[in-house]
Structures are given as C-alpha cells and as structure tokens.
CSV table of C-alpha atoms in Angstrom, one decimal:
chain,number,residue,atom,x,y,z
A,1,MET,CA,114.3,101.7,59.4
A,2,GLU,CA,113.5,102.5,63.3
A,3,THR,CA,116.7,102.8,65.5
A,4,ARG,CA,117.2,101.2,68.9
A,5,GLN,CA,116.1,104.3,70.9
A,6,GLU,CA,112.1,104.6,68.5
A,7,GLN,CA,112.4,100.6,69.4
A,8,GLU,CA,112.0,101.2,73.0
A,9,LYS,CA,109.8,103.8,73.2
A,10,GLY,CA,107.6,101.5,71.2
A,11,THR,CA,107.5,98.7,73.6
A,12,ALA,CA,108.0,100.4,76.9
A,13,VAL,CA,104.9,100.2,78.8
A,14,GLU,CA,105.3,103.1,80.8
A,15,HIS,CA,105.5,106.8,79.7
A,16,TYR,CA,105.3,110.1,81.3
A,17,ALA,CA,105.8,112.8,78.1
A,18,PRO,CA,102.3,113.3,75.9
A,19,ALA,CA,102.0,111.1,73.4
A,20,SER,CA,99.6,110.0,70.9
A,21,ALA,CA,97.1,107.5,71.0
A,22,GLU,CA,99.6,105.7,68.3
A,23,GLN,CA,102.5,106.1,70.3
A,24,GLY,CA,100.5,104.4,73.6
A,25,SER,CA,101.3,106.5,76.7
A,26,LEU,CA,99.9,104.2,79.1
A,27,PRO,CA,101.6,104.2,82.3
A,28,VAL,CA,101.0,100.7,83.8
A,29,ASP,CA,104.4,99.5,85.7
A,30,GLU,CA,107.2,101.6,87.6
A,31,VAL,CA,109.7,98.3,86.7
A,32,THR,CA,108.8,98.5,83.7
A,33,ALA,CA,109.0,102.4,82.9
A,34,ALA,CA,110.0,103.8,79.4
A,35,HIS,CA,113.5,104.9,79.2
A,36,ASP,CA,111.6,107.8,77.7
A,37,SER,CA,112.2,111.7,78.7
A,38,PRO,CA,111.6,111.8,82.5
A,39,LYS,CA,109.8,114.6,82.3
A,40,ILE,CA,107.1,115.0,85.1
A,41,THR,CA,103.9,114.3,82.8
A,42,ALA,CA,102.1,111.8,82.3
A,43,THR,CA,98.7,111.4,79.9
A,44,ASP,CA,96.3,108.8,79.2
A,45,GLY,CA,96.9,105.5,77.4
A,46,ASN,CA,94.3,104.4,75.7
A,47,GLY,CA,96.4,103.3,72.8
A,48,SER,CA,99.1,100.5,72.6
A,49,GLY,CA,99.7,99.9,76.2
A,50,GLU,CA,97.6,98.1,78.2
A,51,PRO,CA,93.4,99.4,77.8
A,52,ILE,CA,91.9,100.4,80.9
A,53,VAL,CA,89.7,98.2,82.5
A,54,THR,CA,87.2,99.8,84.4
A,55,THR,CA,86.7,103.4,85.1
A,56,ALA,CA,87.6,105.1,88.9
A,57,ASP,CA,83.4,105.7,88.9
A,58,GLU,CA,83.0,102.2,88.0
A,59,LEU,CA,85.2,100.8,90.5
A,60,GLU,CA,84.2,103.3,93.5
A,61,ALA,CA,80.6,102.2,92.6
A,62,SER,CA,81.3,98.3,93.3
A,63,GLN,CA,80.6,98.3,97.0
A,64,LYS,CA,78.3,101.3,98.3
A,65,GLY,CA,78.4,102.5,102.0
A,66,ARG,CA,79.8,104.3,104.3
A,67,PHE,CA,82.2,101.6,105.1
A,68,ALA,CA,82.9,100.8,101.3
A,69,TYR,CA,87.0,101.1,102.4
A,70,PHE,CA,86.8,99.3,105.3
A,71,LYS,CA,86.3,96.3,103.1
A,72,THR,CA,89.2,96.9,100.7
A,73,LYS,CA,92.8,95.3,100.9
A,74,ASP,CA,94.1,98.4,101.0
A,75,PHE,CA,92.9,99.7,104.2
A,76,TYR,CA,94.1,97.3,106.4
A,77,ILE,CA,98.3,97.3,104.4
A,78,VAL,CA,98.2,100.7,105.0
A,79,LEU,CA,97.6,100.6,108.6
A,80,VAL,CA,99.2,97.5,109.7
A,81,LEU,CA,102.0,96.7,106.7
A,82,GLY,CA,103.4,93.3,108.9
A,83,TYR,CA,99.7,91.2,108.3
A,84,ALA,CA,100.4,92.2,104.6
A,85,PHE,CA,102.3,89.5,104.4
A,86,THR,CA,99.8,87.0,105.4
A,87,LEU,CA,96.4,88.4,103.6
A,88,ASP,CA,94.4,85.9,102.2
A,89,LEU,CA,94.3,87.7,98.8
A,90,ASN,CA,90.2,87.1,98.3
A,91,SER,CA,89.6,88.2,101.8
A,92,THR,CA,88.3,91.7,101.9
A,93,PRO,CA,90.5,94.3,100.7
A,94,PHE,CA,89.8,96.7,103.7
A,95,ARG,CA,93.0,95.0,105.4
A,96,SER,CA,95.4,97.4,103.7
A,97,LEU,CA,96.2,100.2,105.4
A,98,LEU,CA,96.3,99.7,109.4
A,99,ILE,CA,99.3,97.9,109.2
A,100,PHE,CA,101.5,99.9,107.6
A,101,SER,CA,101.1,103.1,109.3
A,102,GLN,CA,101.8,101.1,112.4
A,103,VAL,CA,105.0,100.1,110.9
A,104,LEU,CA,106.1,103.1,110.1
A,105,ALA,CA,105.1,104.8,113.3
A,106,LEU,CA,107.4,102.1,114.6
A,107,CYS,CA,110.0,103.1,112.3
A,108,ILE,CA,109.7,106.7,113.4
A,109,THR,CA,109.8,105.8,117.3
A,110,SER,CA,112.9,103.7,116.7
A,111,THR,CA,114.9,106.3,114.9
A,112,ASN,CA,113.8,108.7,117.6
A,113,THR,CA,114.8,106.4,120.3
A,114,PHE,CA,118.2,106.0,118.8
A,115,SER,CA,118.9,110.3,118.3
A,116,SER,CA,118.3,110.0,122.3
A,117,LEU,CA,120.2,107.3,123.6
A,118,LEU,CA,123.3,109.1,120.8
A,119,VAL,CA,122.1,112.3,122.4
A,120,ALA,CA,123.1,110.5,126.3
A,121,GLN,CA,126.2,109.3,124.7
A,122,GLY,CA,127.4,113.0,124.3
A,123,THR,CA,127.2,112.5,120.4
A,124,SER,CA,124.5,115.2,119.0
A,125,ILE,CA,125.4,115.7,115.4
A,126,PRO,CA,122.2,116.8,113.7
A,127,ALA,CA,123.2,117.4,110.4
A,128,PHE,CA,125.9,114.6,110.1
A,129,GLN,CA,123.8,111.5,111.6
A,130,THR,CA,121.3,111.6,108.8
A,131,PHE,CA,123.8,111.9,106.3
A,132,PHE,CA,124.2,108.5,105.7
A,133,ASN,CA,120.7,107.8,105.2
A,134,TYR,CA,120.8,109.6,102.2
A,135,VAL,CA,124.1,108.0,101.0
A,136,LEU,CA,122.1,104.7,101.1
A,137,LEU,CA,119.3,105.1,99.8
A,138,ASN,CA,121.3,107.6,96.9
A,139,ILE,CA,123.0,103.9,95.8
A,140,ILE,CA,120.2,102.1,96.1
A,141,TYR,CA,117.7,104.0,94.3
A,142,THR,CA,119.8,106.4,92.3
A,143,GLY,CA,121.9,103.2,91.3
A,144,PHE,CA,118.8,101.3,90.4
A,145,THR,CA,117.3,104.5,88.3
A,146,LEU,CA,120.3,104.4,86.7
A,147,TYR,CA,120.1,100.8,85.4
A,148,ARG,CA,116.5,101.6,83.9
A,149,TYR,CA,117.1,105.5,82.5
A,150,GLY,CA,120.8,105.5,81.4
A,151,PHE,CA,123.3,107.9,82.0
A,152,LYS,CA,122.3,110.1,79.9
A,153,ARG,CA,118.4,110.0,80.7
A,154,TRP,CA,120.0,110.2,84.1
A,155,CYS,CA,121.1,113.6,83.0
A,156,ARG,CA,118.4,114.9,81.3
A,157,LEU,CA,116.2,113.9,84.3
A,158,LEU,CA,118.6,116.2,86.2
A,159,LEU,CA,119.0,119.1,84.1
A,160,LYS,CA,114.6,119.2,83.5
A,161,ASP,CA,113.4,117.9,86.6
A,162,GLY,CA,116.0,118.6,89.2
A,163,TRP,CA,115.1,121.3,90.6
A,164,LYS,CA,112.3,119.9,91.5
A,165,TYR,CA,113.8,116.9,93.7
A,166,ILE,CA,116.2,119.9,95.2
A,167,ILE,CA,113.4,121.8,96.9
A,168,LEU,CA,111.8,118.7,97.9
A,169,SER,CA,115.4,117.2,99.7
A,170,PHE,CA,116.1,120.8,100.8
A,171,LEU,CA,112.9,120.7,103.2
A,172,ASP,CA,113.6,117.1,103.8
A,173,VAL,CA,116.6,117.5,105.3
A,174,GLN,CA,115.8,120.8,107.0
A,175,GLY,CA,113.0,118.8,108.5
A,176,ASN,CA,115.4,115.8,109.2
A,177,TYR,CA,117.9,118.2,111.1
A,178,PHE,CA,115.8,120.6,113.5
A,179,THR,CA,113.9,117.9,114.4
A,180,VAL,CA,117.3,116.1,116.0
A,181,LEU,CA,118.5,119.0,116.7
A,182,ALA,CA,115.2,118.8,119.0
A,183,TYR,CA,116.5,115.8,121.1
A,184,ARG,CA,119.6,118.1,122.2
A,185,TYR,CA,117.3,120.2,124.3
A,186,THR,CA,113.8,118.2,124.5
A,187,THR,CA,112.5,114.7,125.5
A,188,ILE,CA,111.9,112.0,123.9
A,189,LEU,CA,107.9,112.6,124.4
A,190,SER,CA,107.4,116.2,124.1
A,191,ALA,CA,109.8,115.7,120.4
A,192,GLN,CA,106.5,113.7,119.2
A,193,LEU,CA,105.3,117.3,118.7
A,194,ILE,CA,106.5,117.2,115.1
A,195,ASN,CA,103.9,114.7,114.3
A,196,PHE,CA,100.8,117.4,115.2
A,197,PHE,CA,102.4,120.6,113.5
A,198,ALA,CA,103.0,118.7,110.1
A,199,ILE,CA,99.3,117.8,109.9
A,200,VAL,CA,98.6,121.4,109.9
A,201,MET,CA,101.0,121.8,107.4
A,202,VAL,CA,100.1,118.9,105.2
A,203,VAL,CA,96.3,120.0,105.1
A,204,ILE,CA,96.8,123.5,104.5
A,205,ILE,CA,99.0,122.9,101.6
A,206,SER,CA,96.8,120.1,100.0
A,207,PHE,CA,93.6,122.3,99.9
A,208,LEU,CA,95.9,125.3,98.8
A,209,PHE,CA,97.7,123.9,95.7
A,210,LEU,CA,96.6,119.8,95.4
A,211,HIS,CA,92.8,120.6,95.5
A,212,VAL,CA,92.6,118.2,98.0
A,213,ARG,CA,88.3,118.5,100.1
A,214,TYR,CA,88.5,117.3,102.7
A,215,HIS,CA,85.0,115.3,104.2
A,216,ILE,CA,83.8,115.5,107.3
A,217,THR,CA,85.1,112.7,108.5
A,218,GLN,CA,88.1,113.2,107.9
A,219,ILE,CA,88.1,116.6,109.5
A,220,ALA,CA,87.0,114.8,112.5
A,221,GLY,CA,89.3,112.4,112.7
A,222,ILE,CA,92.5,114.6,112.2
A,223,LEU,CA,91.2,116.3,115.6
A,224,ILE,CA,90.3,113.3,117.6
A,225,CYS,CA,93.5,112.0,116.6
A,226,ILE,CA,95.8,115.5,117.4
A,227,GLY,CA,92.4,115.6,121.0
A,228,GLY,CA,94.7,112.3,121.8
A,229,VAL,CA,97.9,113.6,121.1
A,230,GLY,CA,97.1,116.9,123.2
A,231,ILE,CA,96.5,114.3,126.4
A,232,LEU,CA,99.8,112.4,125.7
A,233,ILE,CA,101.8,116.2,125.4
A,234,ALA,CA,99.4,117.1,129.3
A,235,SER,CA,100.5,113.9,130.9
A,236,ASP,CA,103.8,114.7,129.9
A,237,HIS,CA,103.8,118.1,131.4
A,238,ILE,CA,101.9,117.1,134.8
A,239,THR,CA,104.7,114.0,135.6
A,240,GLY,CA,107.2,116.4,134.3
A,241,ALA,CA,108.6,113.3,132.5
A,242,SER,CA,112.1,113.8,131.1
A,243,ASN,CA,115.0,111.2,130.2
A,244,PRO,CA,117.1,110.4,133.2
A,245,LEU,CA,120.0,109.6,130.7
A,246,ASN,CA,120.0,113.4,129.9
A,247,PRO,CA,118.0,115.9,132.4
A,248,ILE,CA,116.7,118.9,130.3
A,249,SER,CA,115.8,122.5,132.3
A,250,LYS,CA,112.4,124.0,131.5
A,251,GLY,CA,113.8,126.4,129.3
A,252,ASP,CA,116.0,123.7,127.1
A,253,GLN,CA,112.8,121.6,127.1
A,254,VAL,CA,110.9,124.6,125.0
A,255,LYS,CA,113.3,125.6,123.0
A,256,GLY,CA,113.6,121.7,121.9
A,257,ASP,CA,110.4,122.3,121.3
A,258,LEU,CA,110.2,125.1,118.7
A,259,PHE,CA,112.8,123.2,117.0
A,260,ALA,CA,110.6,119.7,116.9
A,261,LEU,CA,107.7,122.7,115.2
A,262,LEU,CA,110.2,123.9,112.9
A,263,GLY,CA,110.7,120.6,112.0
A,264,ALA,CA,107.5,119.6,111.6
A,265,ALA,CA,106.6,122.8,109.1
A,266,CYS,CA,109.6,121.3,107.2
A,267,TYR,CA,108.5,117.8,106.9
A,268,GLY,CA,105.1,118.6,106.2
A,269,LEU,CA,105.8,120.9,102.7
A,270,SER,CA,108.0,118.0,101.7
A,271,ASN,CA,105.2,114.7,102.4
A,272,VAL,CA,103.4,117.1,99.9
A,273,ALA,CA,105.5,117.6,97.3
A,274,GLU,CA,106.4,114.0,98.2
A,275,GLU,CA,103.1,112.5,97.9
A,276,PHE,CA,102.9,114.7,94.2
A,277,LEU,CA,105.9,113.4,92.4
A,278,VAL,CA,105.4,109.8,93.6
A,279,SER,CA,101.8,109.5,92.4
A,280,LYS,CA,103.3,110.9,88.7
A,281,ARG,CA,106.8,109.0,88.8
A,282,PRO,CA,108.1,105.6,89.8
A,283,LEU,CA,109.4,105.4,93.4
A,284,TYR,CA,112.6,104.1,92.3
A,285,GLU,CA,113.4,107.9,90.7
A,286,VAL,CA,111.4,110.1,93.7
A,287,ILE,CA,113.4,108.0,96.4
A,288,GLY,CA,117.0,108.1,94.4
A,289,GLN,CA,116.9,111.9,93.9
A,290,LEU,CA,115.6,112.3,97.4
A,291,GLY,CA,119.0,110.9,98.5
A,292,PHE,CA,120.9,112.1,96.0
A,293,TRP,CA,120.4,116.2,96.4
A,294,GLY,CA,119.8,115.2,100.3
A,295,MET,CA,123.2,113.9,100.8
A,296,ILE,CA,124.3,117.0,99.1
A,297,TRP,CA,123.0,119.4,101.1
A,298,ASN,CA,123.3,117.2,104.0
A,299,GLY,CA,126.6,117.1,103.1
A,300,ALA,CA,127.2,120.5,103.2
A,301,GLN,CA,124.6,121.4,106.1
A,302,ALA,CA,126.9,119.0,108.5
A,303,GLY,CA,130.1,120.6,107.3
A,304,ILE,CA,129.3,124.1,108.5
A,305,PHE,CA,127.0,123.4,111.3
A,306,ASP,CA,128.6,120.1,112.5
A,307,LYS,CA,132.1,120.8,112.8
A,308,LYS,CA,132.2,121.7,116.1
A,309,SER,CA,129.9,118.7,117.2
A,310,PHE,CA,131.4,116.3,115.4
A,311,GLN,CA,134.5,116.8,117.2
A,312,THR,CA,133.2,117.1,120.6
A,313,ALA,CA,131.3,114.3,120.0
A,314,THR,CA,131.6,110.9,121.6
A,315,TRP,CA,133.3,108.1,119.9
A,316,ASN,CA,132.7,104.2,120.8
A,317,GLY,CA,130.6,101.4,119.8
A,318,LYS,CA,127.8,102.0,121.2
A,319,VAL,CA,127.7,105.2,118.9
A,320,GLY,CA,128.7,103.4,116.2
A,321,GLY,CA,125.9,100.8,116.6
A,322,TYR,CA,123.1,104.0,117.1
A,323,LEU,CA,123.9,105.3,114.0
A,324,THR,CA,123.8,102.1,112.2
A,325,GLY,CA,120.4,101.5,113.6
A,326,TYR,CA,119.6,104.8,112.9
A,327,THR,CA,120.9,105.0,109.4
A,328,LEU,CA,118.7,101.7,108.5
A,329,ILE,CA,115.6,102.0,110.1
A,330,LEU,CA,115.2,105.3,108.6
A,331,ALA,CA,116.2,103.6,105.1
A,332,LEU,CA,113.6,101.1,105.5
A,333,PHE,CA,111.2,103.9,106.2
A,334,TYR,CA,111.9,106.4,103.5
A,335,SER,CA,111.5,103.3,101.2
A,336,LEU,CA,108.4,102.6,102.3
A,337,ALA,CA,106.7,106.1,103.5
A,338,PRO,CA,105.9,107.3,99.1
A,339,ILE,CA,104.0,103.8,99.2
A,340,MET,CA,101.6,105.6,101.8
A,341,PHE,CA,101.8,108.3,99.9
A,342,ARG,CA,100.6,106.1,97.1
A,343,LEU,CA,97.4,104.4,99.2
A,344,ALA,CA,96.4,106.9,101.3
A,345,SER,CA,97.9,110.5,101.9
A,346,ALA,CA,99.9,112.7,103.2
A,347,ALA,CA,97.5,113.8,105.8
A,348,PHE,CA,96.1,110.2,106.8
A,349,PHE,CA,100.3,109.5,106.7
A,350,ASN,CA,101.0,111.7,109.7
A,351,ILE,CA,97.8,111.1,111.7
A,352,SER,CA,98.6,107.9,111.2
A,353,LEU,CA,102.5,108.2,112.9
A,354,LEU,CA,100.3,109.7,115.8
A,355,THR,CA,100.6,106.3,117.8
A,356,GLY,CA,104.2,106.8,117.5
A,357,ASN,CA,103.4,108.5,120.3
A,358,PHE,CA,102.7,105.2,122.2
A,359,TRP,CA,105.3,103.1,121.0
A,360,GLY,CA,107.7,105.8,122.1
A,361,VAL,CA,106.0,105.1,125.5
A,362,CYS,CA,107.1,102.1,125.8
A,363,ILE,CA,110.3,101.4,124.7
A,364,GLY,CA,110.7,104.7,126.9
A,365,VAL,CA,109.7,102.5,129.5
A,366,LYS,CA,112.4,100.2,129.2
A,367,VAL,CA,115.0,102.0,127.6
A,368,PHE,CA,115.2,105.3,129.5
A,369,HIS,CA,113.4,103.9,132.6
A,370,LEU,CA,109.9,106.2,131.9
A,371,HIS,CA,106.6,105.7,134.3
A,372,ILE,CA,102.9,105.5,132.1
A,373,HIS,CA,100.9,107.7,133.0
A,374,TRP,CA,97.2,106.8,133.0
A,375,MET,CA,96.4,109.0,130.6
A,376,TYR,CA,98.5,107.3,127.8
A,377,PRO,CA,96.2,104.2,127.2
A,378,ILE,CA,93.4,106.5,126.7
A,379,ALA,CA,95.2,108.8,124.5
A,380,PHE,CA,96.3,105.9,122.3
A,381,VAL,CA,92.7,104.8,121.8
A,382,CYS,CA,91.8,108.5,120.9
A,383,ILE,CA,94.5,108.4,118.2
A,384,VAL,CA,93.2,104.8,116.4
A,385,GLY,CA,89.8,105.8,116.7
A,386,GLY,CA,90.6,108.7,114.7
A,387,LEU,CA,92.2,107.1,112.4
A,388,LEU,CA,89.1,105.2,111.6
A,389,VAL,CA,86.8,107.8,112.0
A,390,TYR,CA,89.1,109.4,109.1
A,391,PHE,CA,88.0,106.4,106.2
A,392,VAL,CA,84.1,106.8,107.5
A,393,GLY,CA,82.7,107.5,103.8
A,394,ARG,CA,84.9,107.1,101.7
A,395,LYS,CA,84.9,104.8,98.9
A,396,VAL,CA,86.7,101.8,97.5
A,397,LEU,CA,89.6,103.6,96.2
A,398,GLY,CA,90.0,105.7,99.2
A,399,GLU,CA,93.0,108.7,99.3
A,400,ALA,CA,94.2,106.9,96.5
A,401,ARG,CA,92.4,109.0,94.0
A,402,LYS,CA,94.0,111.9,93.7
A,403,PRO,CA,91.9,114.7,92.7
A,404,TRP,CA,95.4,116.4,90.4
A,405,LEU,CA,95.6,113.7,88.0
A,406,GLY,CA,92.6,113.6,86.4
A,407,LYS,CA,89.2,111.6,86.5
A,408,ASN,CA,90.7,107.7,85.6
A,409,GLN,CA,93.8,109.0,86.8
A,410,GLU,CA,95.3,109.5,83.4
A,411,GLY,CA,97.8,112.0,85.0
A,412,GLY,CA,99.2,109.3,87.0
A,413,VAL,CA,102.1,106.3,87.2
A,414,ALA,CA,100.3,103.1,87.3
A,415,GLY,CA,102.7,101.8,89.7
A,416,VAL,CA,102.7,100.1,93.6
A,417,GLY,CA,99.1,101.3,95.2
A,418,THR,CA,98.4,103.9,92.8
A,419,ALA,CA,94.5,104.1,91.4
A,420,ARG,CA,95.5,104.1,88.0
A,421,ARG,CA,96.8,101.0,88.6
A,422,LYS,CA,93.8,99.1,89.8
A,423,VAL,CA,92.0,101.0,86.9
A,424,VAL,CA,94.6,99.5,84.7
A,425,ARG,CA,94.1,96.1,86.4
A,426,SER,CA,91.4,95.9,88.4
A,427,ASP,CA,92.5,92.3,89.7
A,428,VAL,CA,95.3,93.4,91.3
A,429,VAL,CA,96.1,93.5,95.3
A,430,VAL,CA,97.6,97.0,95.1
C-alpha cells in the first residue's frame, strides 16, 4: 500500500531529484512544485509528467533572421514591465523585455534616491538600512516555501543546499552594504558606477564558470552601453555635480566611488549565482533563502559596524518614511529580478540597469536640484541603443536558453520565464 509521501511524489508535476521515466521527473511549474527532496538538480521529464511538445531547436527555427528575438513577447516584457500588463497576447512576442528592465531600473534609481535622502538627513546606516528588506523577503517567500515543502523538507533544504544560499546571500549583503556606504562619500550620479563594473564581473564569471559564449553583437551592445555610462561620468565631472544637501569633497568622492566598485563586484558575483539557481529551482525558494540567510548576515553586520552610526543617526518622521520606501521598493526589485535572470541573463540585467543613470538624473533635478548637462540625452540614447544591439542575431528563445541546462533545458525547472517552460508548453506567453 502506498504511503502518503509516495502518493505525493507520484502526483507532483515538478521534480528536482533524478528519477526514472516511470516516476516522471519533469519540472513544470514552480507553483505546483513537488514536496520532494529539495536537492538542487533537475532531470529530463519524458515520463508521467507533462510531455515535451517541441524541442528547443524547433522553437528557435520557427522564426529566422537577425531580428527574430525582437518579434517575441519576451523581449518587450524584459524591457518594459508595465506594458506587459496591457499586452495583446496574440501580438508578436518581442514586446516583453524592454519594459521589464525599465521598471527594475526605476526601482534601483528610487532606492538610490532614498539612500541619498537618508544621508542628507544625517542617517547613514549601510547595514541596518537593508535589514528590513531581507526580513520582508523572508516573511513572504520563506513562509510560502514552508507552506509548499513542509517544515521537515525545508530543514532538509537547509542541510543539503543551504551552503549555496549562504554564499549567495553573503555576496548580496556585501553588495548592498558597500553600495549604501558609498552614498556617505559620493553623489547619486557617481554611485551609478556600480552598474558598470558589475557588468565586467558578470561577463567574466559567466564565461568561465557557466560556459556562456557571447555573440559579437552582444559584446558590441555591452560596449555601447558602457560608452553611454562613460559620457554620463564625464559630464558629472565636467559639471562637478554634487548633492547640494550633502556637499562632498573630491577626496571623499574617490573613496565613495571605490566603495561603489567593491559593491559592484559583489553584485556581479551574486547576480551570476542567482541566475544559476533560479534556472534550476522555484523562485519562491531562491528568494526565500536569500531573505533568510541575508537577514542573518545583515543583522550580524549591522550589530558590528552600524552600532555607532545607529546611535548618532537622525530619527524622525522623514527618516522613517525614507526607510519604508527604500524597503518596499527594494523588496519589489528582489521579487522581479529573478524573472529577468530567467528571461534574459545576469549580463543583460546589469546593462539594462544602466538606464537608471538617466532616471537618476531626472529625479536628481527635482529632488536634489541638480542640473542636466547636454551630454545626458546622448548617453541615454547610447545605452538604449546598446540594449537593442545586444539582442541582434538572437533566436526566439534569446538568453532564456541556458547553456548549462542541456539541449532541451532538461536540467532546469519549467517555471515562469524559462525556456524549459516553452519547450513543455509552447503556447505560454512567458
């Protein structure tokens, strides 16, 4: 007689541990994930799970030409998320990527703005500032993971794969810490350097460890985007732009830029690690573990390094509002970013955030009374142009087809935004 646990395994539609064809190990939808062993592996599913309706090669051969990916909904979703909610599902797919990236860019620009406003109020608490973000992520996503897995299986996840998430969360916490710390010494515009160096880290790590091979147009797109950032930085130094609410000396600005670069290095490493993990695991598990371990890392770091800053910080209604806004927007950013990693890649994720420099200027003009240099519009056009060039020559699946998951992505989960999901269900939008 089958036990209840065996019945659950037989009826689940997303399995991660290796299984035979009879057992059916097809990862289909993270919302209906198996309550199976949470070992980070995924296998081909030609058994009792939902069958493959087409191969990845057949999908990519369905539309040809250098601009094939531009005809997919995925492209537009990743570029501008807001438009995705009003998409005609029967229209050409390329619309998914542009909006998505701009929503994320606005999120990161908003958190940067709140950081500058906090410093202007005399509150610089780099570790403590992001603590509530991890707490919120932990409450939402770890809570849902416990609901899906049960307490015992969640504990098994911690024992078997917790070390991976410990490393991921450590890198992410340090990225946040040094980025926020940079605002104590530099301007909101100069701190945007973080996006530039993160790209370099992502490309190198992805090439060496994930066997990602970049097309000539992708390299050209990245270089064009970096060129746009170079124009922004040049105009910043030409005008001597600074935050009038928090005047900064040149020496401190150099220190702040170095902190921003160190934060970028940590971000780059964590982005690649997160892209790898979300391609194999449900989103709620990855974000929940990031929040759980990040809360511990961040809490310990805040207790060690922010004790004095916490005591001397200014505490009033404005500071409370800024911290609340920072936490909510950053939590939204953390919730959306993994979908970008699935639809595109950590590299595209970082170059798309470069437009945040422009949005930062738009906010800076209103909030910090900064002045727009004539180079800024040119830089924005360069960055957006680079994003478009990046996908020239890409096929229908774009970067959603991960080289480390196998020919038909059999090594990955078939969740929202994955190429595996389209292999299993070719009619899905995302």
